């Protein structure tokens, strides 16, 4: 039971906003020590874990080309393009992206989006461009809101789309674990089909919130303008 | 066969080149420690190949990993002065290149998807797969990035081949140590498993359900998946624990639920937790860093109001369709 202290280390560390790398390392060491692992075994676990999870860091290979096209005006071009589409508000754009992201993930094309591949170079500049057309130069509050929602459209679309595709990690984990542990023979396609109702709920809930974002941005912009006037007086 | 390790070496070389650049960057007040961070990280990526093949001891890498965490705790890596184009120059470039600028950006998803969906199934003459099995997406992303870079350089003709590297460093320095936080969290999951944290949680949840109430058991499974995912940052880690504690003994055996529905929706309830937690750094913290947000919890704040009703939907769907 004392090993649960390691979870407490994580919770307290994040709550105190300590450096996340240190918190995670400390929690790992605490768990290992209470769990009765020798120091060498703990070091081995750190090494093995790090080596076998290198795949999650591979996104960095996209950075040079994204940096390069940003240098030559990618974001400006995205804004220019979007300023021609007068129907495209920030919320509508992000809602369309949510639909595309979820649909393609459901077909197994999970690598089509992602924060490094799509949100930073394409989706966020377009969303920010649409807002700029409407409000002029964006105050920081609006910028932050748009960034947060741009990232969220990508993540929600991915999570509740990918599970509809049969050969995805989470489904293989379910069938693999359950079949091995309880002697069942589950079909991956059944698990995938039962992801559809939740997928539809996710699309409706987050899509509605993205469309509502336009109204929120209107309010924020109005407040920011009022504040600016106050300070001028 | 195209092996995924090649691409880990590519990442390693990229980090080492960054380290060398940082070492020479007089504008970076923390250049020694920052170069050490990126350099150790780059070497770890190469050394990891031997750890995975069990031809080198893993504790050496363990020491390097803890070293990286200590460097991060001391405020490394820091940022140098950005050497990129000014906004005015960018406007001019955008006028000149127009929509062609999107071409390299579009190459990445198209090529990556091609690898994942099609080349993953191609076999060589001797029956071995062309791409190392289970790694088609990673290999696809690596090839796609290189191709996109080639297209970008051919199109934009930067004055030196080092320009993409400098621009890559600009973005990487914005992300900082958060770039490897997801990898650290995966490592933590392994340590938690080895130390029996999962089993201990299972014993605690045992005492929480009122006996004989189906809706309470369904809610416990779904909310437990979400909460444990929030703590661990990963629904995959939560699934075996909560399924052993509640999903299998209570929902399937005692209440006779349909296994496919119970487990599919249990996992999705965990995903609702992933939307809310800084522990799922690759989905929630890295995007904030990539978008240069002031508030690193911005994406989470945008997601929580979706996650909570969606968790309710999951409980309802499981309650009505699994029994």
XYZ file of N, CA and C in Angstrom, chain B residues 5-241:
711
model
N 15.048 1.786 -36.054
C 16.231 2.302 -35.350
C 16.964 3.362 -36.175
N 16.939 3.208 -37.515
C 17.590 4.211 -38.357
C 17.063 5.598 -38.042
N 15.751 5.666 -37.782
C 15.139 6.971 -37.569
C 15.424 7.490 -36.168
N 15.630 6.562 -35.213
C 16.060 7.003 -33.890
C 17.475 7.583 -33.978
N 18.315 6.979 -34.827
C 19.651 7.532 -35.035
C 19.559 8.896 -35.704
N 18.616 9.036 -36.640
C 18.413 10.342 -37.274
C 18.070 11.386 -36.216
N 17.141 11.037 -35.292
C 16.796 11.952 -34.198
C 18.031 12.246 -33.364
N 18.809 11.186 -33.048
C 20.008 11.353 -32.230
C 20.982 12.322 -32.873
N 21.206 12.141 -34.186
C 22.134 13.023 -34.906
C 21.612 14.462 -34.894
N 20.300 14.605 -35.073
C 19.692 15.942 -35.037
C 19.976 16.616 -33.688
N 19.746 15.881 -32.585
C 19.980 16.453 -31.251
C 21.451 16.824 -31.061
N 22.368 15.945 -31.561
C 23.801 16.226 -31.383
C 24.193 17.474 -32.184
N 23.673 17.598 -33.407
C 23.962 18.798 -34.201
C 23.438 20.050 -33.498
N 22.246 19.936 -32.917
C 21.694 21.060 -32.147
C 22.644 21.414 -31.010
N 23.136 20.369 -30.317
C 24.048 20.606 -29.193
C 25.274 21.384 -29.661
N 25.834 20.986 -30.816
C 27.021 21.680 -31.332
C 26.697 23.129 -31.671
N 25.531 23.334 -32.290
C 25.126 24.715 -32.605
C 24.973 25.548 -31.348
N 24.322 24.955 -30.335
C 24.079 25.687 -29.092
C 25.412 26.055 -28.436
N 26.376 25.109 -28.491
C 27.696 25.342 -27.887
C 28.360 26.567 -28.514
N 28.103 26.803 -29.808
C 28.712 27.926 -30.508
C 27.870 29.194 -30.465
N 26.708 29.128 -29.773
C 25.768 30.237 -29.802
C 26.049 31.170 -28.624
N 26.838 32.231 -28.871
C 27.240 33.134 -27.785
C 26.044 33.896 -27.215
N 24.946 33.962 -27.958
C 23.799 34.727 -27.468
C 23.019 33.948 -26.410
N 23.336 32.648 -26.226
C 22.604 31.831 -25.262
C 23.323 31.870 -23.922
N 22.692 32.497 -22.898
C 23.387 32.644 -21.606
C 23.629 31.304 -20.911
N 22.904 30.269 -21.316
C 23.070 28.966 -20.667
C 23.642 27.959 -21.652
N 24.580 28.378 -22.503
C 24.897 27.510 -23.635
C 25.583 26.202 -23.225
N 26.400 26.211 -22.155
C 27.103 24.974 -21.798
C 26.100 23.901 -21.332
N 25.265 24.281 -20.349
C 24.282 23.318 -19.833
C 23.289 22.899 -20.894
N 22.888 23.852 -21.748
C 21.924 23.521 -22.801
C 22.536 22.549 -23.796
N 23.791 22.811 -24.174
C 24.457 21.899 -25.108
C 24.588 20.519 -24.476
N 24.880 20.476 -23.159
C 24.985 19.186 -22.477
C 23.652 18.445 -22.558
N 22.542 19.168 -22.334
C 21.225 18.534 -22.377
C 20.972 17.896 -23.738
N 21.109 18.688 -24.807
C 20.804 18.157 -26.144
C 21.806 17.075 -26.546
N 23.076 17.260 -26.131
C 24.093 16.270 -26.482
C 23.837 14.926 -25.821
N 23.566 14.946 -24.499
C 23.279 13.683 -23.791
C 22.052 13.022 -24.406
N 21.034 13.851 -24.715
C 19.816 13.297 -25.308
C 20.123 12.614 -26.640
N 20.942 13.284 -27.475
C 21.273 12.709 -28.778
C 22.001 11.382 -28.634
N 22.992 11.341 -27.727
C 23.740 10.097 -27.532
C 22.824 9.003 -26.977
N 21.864 9.378 -26.109
C 20.939 8.388 -25.553
C 20.126 7.718 -26.645
N 19.772 8.493 -27.676
C 18.969 7.907 -28.752
C 19.754 6.817 -29.471
N 21.053 7.058 -29.706
C 21.873 6.025 -30.338
C 22.132 4.859 -29.397
N 22.476 5.167 -28.149
C 22.779 4.120 -27.172
C 21.545 3.239 -26.939
N 20.354 3.848 -27.045
C 19.111 3.102 -26.843
C 18.997 1.897 -27.752
N 19.556 1.993 -28.952
C 19.538 0.858 -29.883
C 20.157 -0.376 -29.218
N 21.292 -0.173 -28.549
C 21.986 -1.307 -27.936
C 21.252 -1.794 -26.692
N 20.578 -0.863 -25.989
C 19.798 -1.273 -24.820
C 18.632 -2.151 -25.255
N 17.941 -1.736 -26.335
C 16.805 -2.521 -26.822
C 17.268 -3.894 -27.301
N 18.451 -3.948 -27.919
C 18.983 -5.237 -28.387
C 19.656 -6.040 -27.285
N 19.686 -5.468 -26.077
C 20.313 -6.108 -24.915
C 21.803 -6.368 -25.117
N 22.482 -5.502 -25.871
C 23.925 -5.655 -26.034
C 24.697 -4.627 -25.214
N 23.988 -3.777 -24.467
C 24.663 -2.814 -23.597
C 23.842 -2.693 -22.324
N 24.478 -2.429 -21.183
C 23.727 -2.324 -19.922
C 22.791 -1.115 -19.937
N 21.573 -1.295 -19.377
C 20.621 -0.189 -19.408
C 20.850 0.808 -18.286
N 21.560 0.415 -17.212
C 21.705 1.384 -16.105
C 22.506 2.610 -16.514
N 23.394 2.456 -17.505
C 24.146 3.628 -17.974
C 23.179 4.655 -18.567
N 22.237 4.146 -19.378
C 21.216 5.036 -19.938
C 20.352 5.609 -18.814
N 20.088 4.782 -17.782
C 19.317 5.255 -16.627
C 19.966 6.468 -15.974
N 21.292 6.400 -15.814
C 22.008 7.539 -15.216
C 21.880 8.767 -16.128
N 22.017 8.534 -17.456
C 21.894 9.650 -18.401
C 20.512 10.288 -18.301
N 19.470 9.452 -18.169
C 18.096 9.963 -18.109
C 17.901 10.815 -16.862
N 18.404 10.311 -15.723
C 18.274 11.096 -14.490
C 19.090 12.385 -14.616
N 20.239 12.293 -15.297
C 21.028 13.499 -15.555
C 20.230 14.533 -16.341
N 19.498 14.072 -17.351
C 18.666 14.991 -18.147
C 17.617 15.658 -17.272
N 17.017 14.861 -16.362
C 15.987 15.425 -15.486
C 16.593 16.487 -14.567
N 17.804 16.218 -14.048
C 18.447 17.190 -13.159
C 18.769 18.471 -13.930
N 19.289 18.304 -15.168
C 19.562 19.488 -15.988
C 18.277 20.290 -16.214
N 17.177 19.581 -16.496
C 15.898 20.268 -16.711
C 15.487 21.001 -15.441
N 15.697 20.352 -14.278
C 15.352 20.962 -13.002
C 16.176 22.217 -12.719
N 17.396 22.264 -13.268
C 18.267 23.437 -13.075
C 18.014 24.521 -14.121
N 16.964 24.361 -14.924
C 16.618 25.429 -15.859
C 17.243 25.311 -17.242
N 17.806 24.157 -17.552
C 18.322 23.942 -18.903
C 17.299 23.138 -19.704
N 17.292 23.136 -21.005
C 18.063 24.005 -21.885
C 17.456 25.398 -21.983
N 18.306 26.405 -22.160
C 17.824 27.776 -22.327
C 17.774 28.150 -23.801
N 17.277 29.362 -24.061
C 17.113 29.797 -25.447
C 18.184 30.797 -25.851
N 18.653 30.692 -27.079
C 19.531 31.728 -27.623
C 18.683 32.773 -28.322
N 19.388 33.763 -28.924
C 18.644 34.764 -29.681
C 18.138 34.123 -30.978
N 16.897 34.436 -31.342
C 16.346 33.864 -32.573
C 16.976 34.523 -33.784
N 17.449 33.688 -34.695
C 17.955 34.255 -35.945
C 17.063 33.763 -37.073
N 15.992 34.482 -37.290
C 15.101 34.096 -38.380
C 14.703 35.364 -39.105
N 13.778 35.242 -40.054
C 13.381 36.418 -40.823
C 12.456 37.306 -40.002
N 12.425 38.612 -40.316
C 11.512 39.531 -39.642
C 10.119 39.387 -40.245
N 9.075 39.833 -39.494
C 7.719 39.751 -40.046
C 7.613 40.438 -41.419
N 8.301 41.573 -41.603
C 8.218 42.281 -42.886
C 8.804 41.426 -44.010
N 9.946 40.788 -43.710
C 10.543 39.918 -44.727
C 9.611 38.756 -45.064
N 8.945 38.241 -44.003
C 8.065 37.098 -44.228
C 6.900 37.470 -45.142
N 6.360 38.664 -44.946
C 5.264 39.097 -45.814
C 5.739 39.115 -47.263
N 6.967 39.632 -47.462
C 7.503 39.701 -48.825
C 7.670 38.300 -49.420
N 8.244 37.401 -48.599
C 8.435 36.018 -49.065
C 7.088 35.372 -49.391
N 6.092 35.614 -48.521
C 4.785 35.009 -48.736
C 4.203 35.482 -50.062
N 4.405 36.779 -50.380
C 3.919 37.289 -51.669
C 4.615 36.582 -52.817
N 5.916 36.291 -52.608
C 6.690 35.708 -53.697
C 6.332 34.232 -53.916
N 6.251 33.463 -52.829
C 6.062 32.010 -52.992
C 4.593 31.603 -53.014
N 3.718 32.412 -52.425
C 2.291 32.124 -52.469
C 1.952 30.772 -51.865
N 0.984 30.111 -52.465
C 0.477 28.866 -51.901
C 1.459 27.712 -51.998
N 2.549 27.900 -52.761
C 3.566 26.844 -52.812
C 4.131 26.552 -51.424
N 4.016 27.537 -50.525
C 4.537 27.338 -49.164
C 3.859 26.166 -48.465
N 2.630 25.864 -48.863
C 1.914 24.775 -48.205
C 2.421 23.402 -48.649
N 3.081 23.385 -49.803
C 3.460 22.111 -50.395
C 4.272 21.230 -49.430
N 5.382 21.747 -48.859
C 6.138 20.879 -47.934
C 5.294 20.437 -46.745
N 4.440 21.343 -46.236
C 3.619 20.987 -45.076
C 2.654 19.868 -45.417
N 2.172 19.845 -46.672
C 1.217 18.803 -47.059
C 1.905 17.481 -47.381
N 3.187 17.565 -47.768
C 3.923 16.326 -48.064
C 3.957 15.434 -46.825
N 4.102 16.040 -45.635
C 4.271 15.241 -44.411
C 3.073 14.316 -44.173
N 1.838 14.854 -44.027
C 0.737 13.920 -43.751
C 0.473 12.939 -44.897
N 0.611 13.404 -46.145
C 0.293 12.508 -47.271
C 1.259 11.326 -47.299
N 2.558 11.615 -47.197
C 3.541 10.527 -47.242
C 3.414 9.631 -46.014
N 3.224 10.249 -44.843
C 3.109 9.450 -43.616
C 1.916 8.506 -43.709
N 0.791 9.009 -44.238
C -0.396 8.172 -44.362
C -0.165 7.044 -45.365
N 0.541 7.365 -46.444
C 0.858 6.359 -47.458
C 1.643 5.202 -46.836
N 2.602 5.549 -45.982
C 3.399 4.511 -45.320
C 2.521 3.681 -44.390
N 1.710 4.390 -43.573
C 0.898 3.687 -42.590
C -0.136 2.782 -43.227
N -0.759 3.247 -44.323
C -1.880 2.500 -44.886
C -1.458 1.501 -45.955
N -0.386 1.806 -46.702
C -0.100 0.965 -47.853
C 1.247 0.257 -47.749
N 2.341 1.010 -47.573
C 3.664 0.374 -47.540
C 3.818 -0.568 -46.350
N 3.011 -0.329 -45.299
C 3.091 -1.199 -44.126
C 2.762 -2.641 -44.492
N 1.990 -2.823 -45.571
C 1.558 -4.181 -45.937
C 2.456 -4.806 -46.992
N 3.399 -4.017 -47.562
C 4.254 -4.533 -48.637
C 5.303 -5.479 -48.059
N 5.465 -6.622 -48.724
C 6.478 -7.585 -48.292
C 7.599 -7.650 -49.316
N 8.809 -7.925 -48.826
C 9.952 -8.094 -49.722
C 9.914 -9.500 -50.334
N 10.863 -9.735 -51.275
C 10.916 -11.031 -51.960
C 10.969 -12.215 -51.010
N 11.721 -12.080 -49.891
C 11.871 -13.222 -48.992
C 10.767 -13.288 -47.935
N 9.701 -12.514 -48.115
C 8.563 -12.616 -47.209
C 8.633 -11.716 -45.987
N 9.785 -11.084 -45.741
C 9.832 -10.155 -44.614
C 9.179 -8.849 -45.029
N 8.528 -8.149 -44.066
C 7.887 -6.881 -44.433
C 8.926 -5.823 -44.810
N 8.522 -4.927 -45.728
C 9.433 -3.853 -46.153
C 9.780 -2.948 -44.973
N 8.741 -2.621 -44.176
C 8.951 -1.766 -43.012
C 8.904 -2.639 -41.770
N 9.778 -2.373 -40.821
C 9.762 -3.123 -39.572
C 8.346 -3.119 -39.010
N 7.835 -4.314 -38.670
C 6.424 -4.387 -38.309
C 6.178 -3.634 -37.002
N 5.008 -3.003 -36.930
C 4.644 -2.230 -35.744
C 5.236 -0.835 -35.723
N 6.076 -0.501 -36.702
C 6.727 0.810 -36.678
C 6.477 1.598 -37.955
N 5.487 1.167 -38.762
C 5.263 1.809 -40.056
C 4.991 3.304 -39.904
N 4.233 3.681 -38.861
C 3.882 5.090 -38.693
C 5.119 5.937 -38.397
N 5.977 5.411 -37.515
C 7.185 6.153 -37.141
C 8.105 6.292 -38.351
N 8.291 5.170 -39.067
C 9.146 5.206 -40.256
C 8.551 6.174 -41.273
N 7.222 6.106 -41.448
C 6.552 7.001 -42.386
C 6.776 8.461 -42.026
N 6.679 8.771 -40.738
C 6.875 10.154 -40.302
C 8.302 10.612 -40.600
N 9.267 9.718 -40.357
C 10.662 10.062 -40.623
C 10.908 10.312 -42.100
N 10.462 9.388 -42.957
C 10.656 9.539 -44.401
C 9.923 10.788 -44.885
N 8.694 10.974 -44.404
C 7.896 12.122 -44.832
C 8.607 13.429 -44.500
N 9.217 13.505 -43.307
C 9.897 14.737 -42.912
C 11.094 15.007 -43.811
N 11.850 13.933 -44.138
C 13.016 14.118 -45.002
C 12.580 14.558 -46.398
N 11.531 13.910 -46.924
C 11.030 14.283 -48.249
C 10.536 15.727 -48.252
N 9.782 16.077 -47.200
C 9.246 17.439 -47.116
C 10.385 18.450 -47.055
N 11.450 18.079 -46.335
C 12.604 18.967 -46.236
C 13.240 19.144 -47.617
N 13.367 18.044 -48.370
C 13.941 18.120 -49.716
C 13.089 19.027 -50.595
N 11.768 18.840 -50.524
C 10.864 19.679 -51.316
C 11.022 21.143 -50.901
N 11.072 21.371 -49.592
C 11.182 22.727 -49.079
C 12.465 23.415 -49.537
N 13.577 22.683 -49.466
C 14.863 23.275 -49.857
C 14.877 23.556 -51.359
N 14.346 22.610 -52.156
C 14.330 22.802 -53.604
C 13.483 24.014 -53.979
N 12.393 24.196 -53.241
C 11.441 25.246 -53.571
C 11.926 26.621 -53.117
N 12.446 26.671 -51.886
C 12.725 27.960 -51.267
C 14.189 28.371 -51.406
N 15.049 27.406 -51.702
C 16.479 27.665 -51.895
C 17.077 28.551 -50.816
N 17.095 28.105 -49.537
C 17.764 28.880 -48.490
C 19.251 29.003 -48.821
N 19.880 30.072 -48.303
C 21.243 30.343 -48.761
C 22.252 29.316 -48.255
N 21.929 28.584 -47.194
C 22.875 27.569 -46.741
C 22.095 26.342 -46.254
N 22.677 25.148 -46.386
C 21.967 23.945 -45.912
C 21.772 23.938 -44.403
N 22.481 24.825 -43.689
C 22.321 24.864 -42.236
C 21.047 25.603 -41.824
N 20.410 26.321 -42.778
C 19.234 27.121 -42.420
C 18.112 26.271 -41.813
N 17.733 25.136 -42.445
C 16.680 24.325 -41.824
C 17.044 23.864 -40.414
N 18.330 23.586 -40.213
C 18.780 23.147 -38.890
C 18.603 24.270 -37.865
N 18.978 25.507 -38.272
C 18.799 26.655 -37.376
C 17.330 26.864 -37.056
N 16.487 26.730 -38.087
C 15.054 26.942 -37.881
C 14.485 25.835 -36.998
N 14.977 24.602 -37.198
C 14.536 23.499 -36.346
C 14.931 23.753 -34.898
N 16.131 24.297 -34.710
C 16.590 24.597 -33.349
C 15.724 25.681 -32.719
N 15.339 26.683 -33.534
C 14.471 27.753 -33.011
C 13.202 27.136 -32.403
N 12.578 26.208 -33.134
C 11.352 25.594 -32.625
C 11.648 24.702 -31.420
N 12.742 23.937 -31.514
C 13.067 23.014 -30.429
C 13.375 23.777 -29.141
N 14.052 24.925 -29.263
C 14.376 25.706 -28.065
C 13.111 26.286 -27.432
N 12.089 26.552 -28.263
C 10.808 26.982 -27.700
C 10.200 25.868 -26.864
N 10.307 24.634 -27.343
C 9.703 23.503 -26.634
C 10.529 23.173 -25.389
N 11.854 23.209 -25.514
C 12.717 22.949 -24.364
C 12.617 21.516 -23.877
N 12.730 21.344 -22.552
C 12.744 19.970 -22.027
C 11.412 19.260 -22.203
N 10.322 20.025 -22.436
C 9.017 19.385 -22.626
C 9.046 18.417 -23.803
N 10.046 18.569 -24.697
C 10.145 17.670 -25.844
C 10.286 16.222 -25.414
N 10.938 15.973 -24.268
C 11.131 14.571 -23.889
C 10.292 14.168 -22.685
N 9.399 15.072 -22.218
C 8.549 14.706 -21.081
C 7.679 13.477 -21.384
N 7.072 13.383 -22.590
C 6.275 12.180 -22.863
C 7.082 10.895 -22.690
N 8.325 10.943 -23.127
C 9.167 9.753 -23.013
C 9.437 9.430 -21.540
N 9.618 10.480 -20.724
C 9.833 10.271 -19.290
C 8.603 9.639 -18.640
N 7.417 10.070 -19.089
C 6.190 9.548 -18.483
C 5.994 8.078 -18.839
N 6.357 7.711 -20.069
C 6.279 6.301 -20.452
C 7.205 5.483 -19.560
N 8.369 6.047 -19.278
C 9.334 5.383 -18.404
C 8.760 5.212 -17.003
N 8.088 6.270 -16.528
C 7.486 6.209 -15.194
C 6.446 5.091 -15.122
N 5.651 4.933 -16.198
C 4.647 3.875 -16.234
C 5.283 2.514 -16.022
N 6.432 2.309 -16.647
C 7.140 1.042 -16.520
C 7.574 0.804 -15.074
N 8.093 1.869 -14.461
C 8.559 1.743 -13.076
C 7.388 1.482 -12.129
N 6.255 2.170 -12.373
C 5.071 1.950 -11.549
C 4.635 0.496 -11.626
N 4.649 -0.055 -12.841
C 4.244 -1.445 -13.012
C 5.162 -2.376 -12.255
N 6.487 -2.130 -12.410
C 7.473 -3.004 -11.780
C 7.365 -2.939 -10.261
N 6.883 -1.804 -9.728
C 6.828 -1.653 -8.272
C 5.489 -2.049 -7.673
N 4.517 -2.444 -8.507
C 3.238 -2.905 -7.965
C 2.265 -1.807 -7.615
N 2.394 -0.617 -8.211
C 1.436 0.456 -7.942
C 0.037 0.044 -8.419
N -0.014 -0.603 -9.590
C -1.303 -1.021 -10.155
C -2.077 -1.908 -9.204
N -1.404 -2.907 -8.651
C -2.084 -3.856 -7.751
C -2.645 -3.144 -6.533
N -1.869 -2.202 -6.003
C -2.307 -1.485 -4.802
C -3.578 -0.696 -5.087
N -3.658 -0.066 -6.279
C -4.860 0.698 -6.631
C -6.059 -0.234 -6.731
N -5.851 -1.410 -7.322
C -6.930 -2.395 -7.428
C -7.514 -2.727 -6.065
N -6.658 -2.848 -5.054
C -7.161 -3.189 -3.717
C -8.007 -2.061 -3.136
N -7.640 -0.817 -3.440
C -8.404 0.319 -2.912
C -9.801 0.371 -3.533
N -9.897 0.204 -4.861
C -11.208 0.333 -5.523
C -12.164 -0.761 -5.078
N -11.624 -1.901 -4.621
C -12.450 -3.000 -4.131
C -13.473 -2.568 -3.094
N -13.078 -1.596 -2.254
C -13.929 -1.213 -1.130
C -14.940 -0.136 -1.501
N -14.957 0.316 -2.765
C -15.734 1.511 -3.100
C -17.154 1.260 -3.595
N -17.452 0.047 -4.116
C -18.796 -0.150 -4.707
C -19.805 -0.658 -3.698
N -21.024 -0.041 -3.692
C -22.109 -0.667 -2.939
C -22.478 -1.988 -3.628
N -22.615 -3.031 -2.871
C -22.872 -4.351 -3.458
C -24.190 -4.391 -4.222
N -24.179 -4.943 -5.428
C -25.409 -5.220 -6.155
C -25.946 -4.074 -6.995
N -25.307 -2.896 -6.989
C -25.824 -1.788 -7.793
C -25.087 -1.729 -9.122
N -25.833 -1.961 -10.221
C -25.204 -1.975 -11.541
C -24.688 -0.592 -11.917
N -25.530 0.444 -11.731
C -25.117 1.777 -12.157
C -23.891 2.231 -11.374
N -23.807 1.857 -10.094
C -22.632 2.232 -9.298
C -21.385 1.545 -9.836
N -21.533 0.280 -10.234
C -20.378 -0.455 -10.741
C -19.917 0.123 -12.079
N -20.891 0.452 -12.953
C -20.547 1.045 -14.255
C -19.838 2.379 -14.044
N -20.403 3.204 -13.139
C -19.800 4.512 -12.884
C -18.408 4.349 -12.292
N -18.246 3.384 -11.397
C -16.937 3.179 -10.772
C -15.895 2.813 -11.831
N -16.291 1.920 -12.751
C -15.343 1.500 -13.799
C -14.953 2.691 -14.681
N -15.960 3.436 -15.149
C -15.688 4.549 -16.069
C -14.940 5.680 -15.365
N -15.430 6.087 -14.193
C -14.769 7.190 -13.492
C -13.387 6.740 -13.032
N -13.280 5.479 -12.588
C -11.977 4.957 -12.184
C -10.988 4.991 -13.333
N -11.441 4.601 -14.530
C -10.573 4.677 -15.711
C -10.104 6.116 -15.930
N -11.066 7.066 -15.846
C -10.711 8.471 -16.093
C -9.737 8.979 -15.032
N -10.034 8.705 -13.755
C -9.192 9.242 -12.668
C -7.797 8.621 -12.725
N -7.749 7.302 -12.903
C -6.445 6.654 -12.929
C -5.643 7.109 -14.147
N -6.339 7.385 -15.252
C -5.655 7.916 -16.432
C -5.116 9.316 -16.153
N -5.896 10.115 -15.419
C -5.426 11.462 -15.078
C -4.147 11.369 -14.266
N -4.093 10.406 -13.337
C -2.898 10.265 -12.492
C -1.719 9.726 -13.297
N -1.965 8.706 -14.119
C -0.866 8.059 -14.842
C -0.563 8.737 -16.172
N -1.510 9.519 -16.693
C -1.307 10.177 -17.973
C -1.525 9.264 -19.158
N -2.042 8.051 -18.928
C -2.107 7.101 -20.030
C -3.218 6.087 -19.780
N -4.202 6.051 -20.688
C -5.317 5.127 -20.525
C -4.852 3.678 -20.658
N -3.764 3.466 -21.395
C -3.267 2.097 -21.561
C -2.790 1.536 -20.227
N -2.220 2.409 -19.394
C -1.739 1.953 -18.090
C -2.901 1.707 -17.149
N -3.969 2.526 -17.302
C -5.112 2.398 -16.408
C -5.955 1.164 -16.743
N -5.995 0.793 -18.020
C -6.930 -0.254 -18.458
C -6.719 -1.606 -17.763
N -5.510 -2.151 -17.748
C -5.342 -3.448 -17.086
C -5.700 -3.389 -15.598
N -5.375 -2.266 -14.944
C -5.626 -2.149 -13.512
C -7.125 -2.116 -13.227
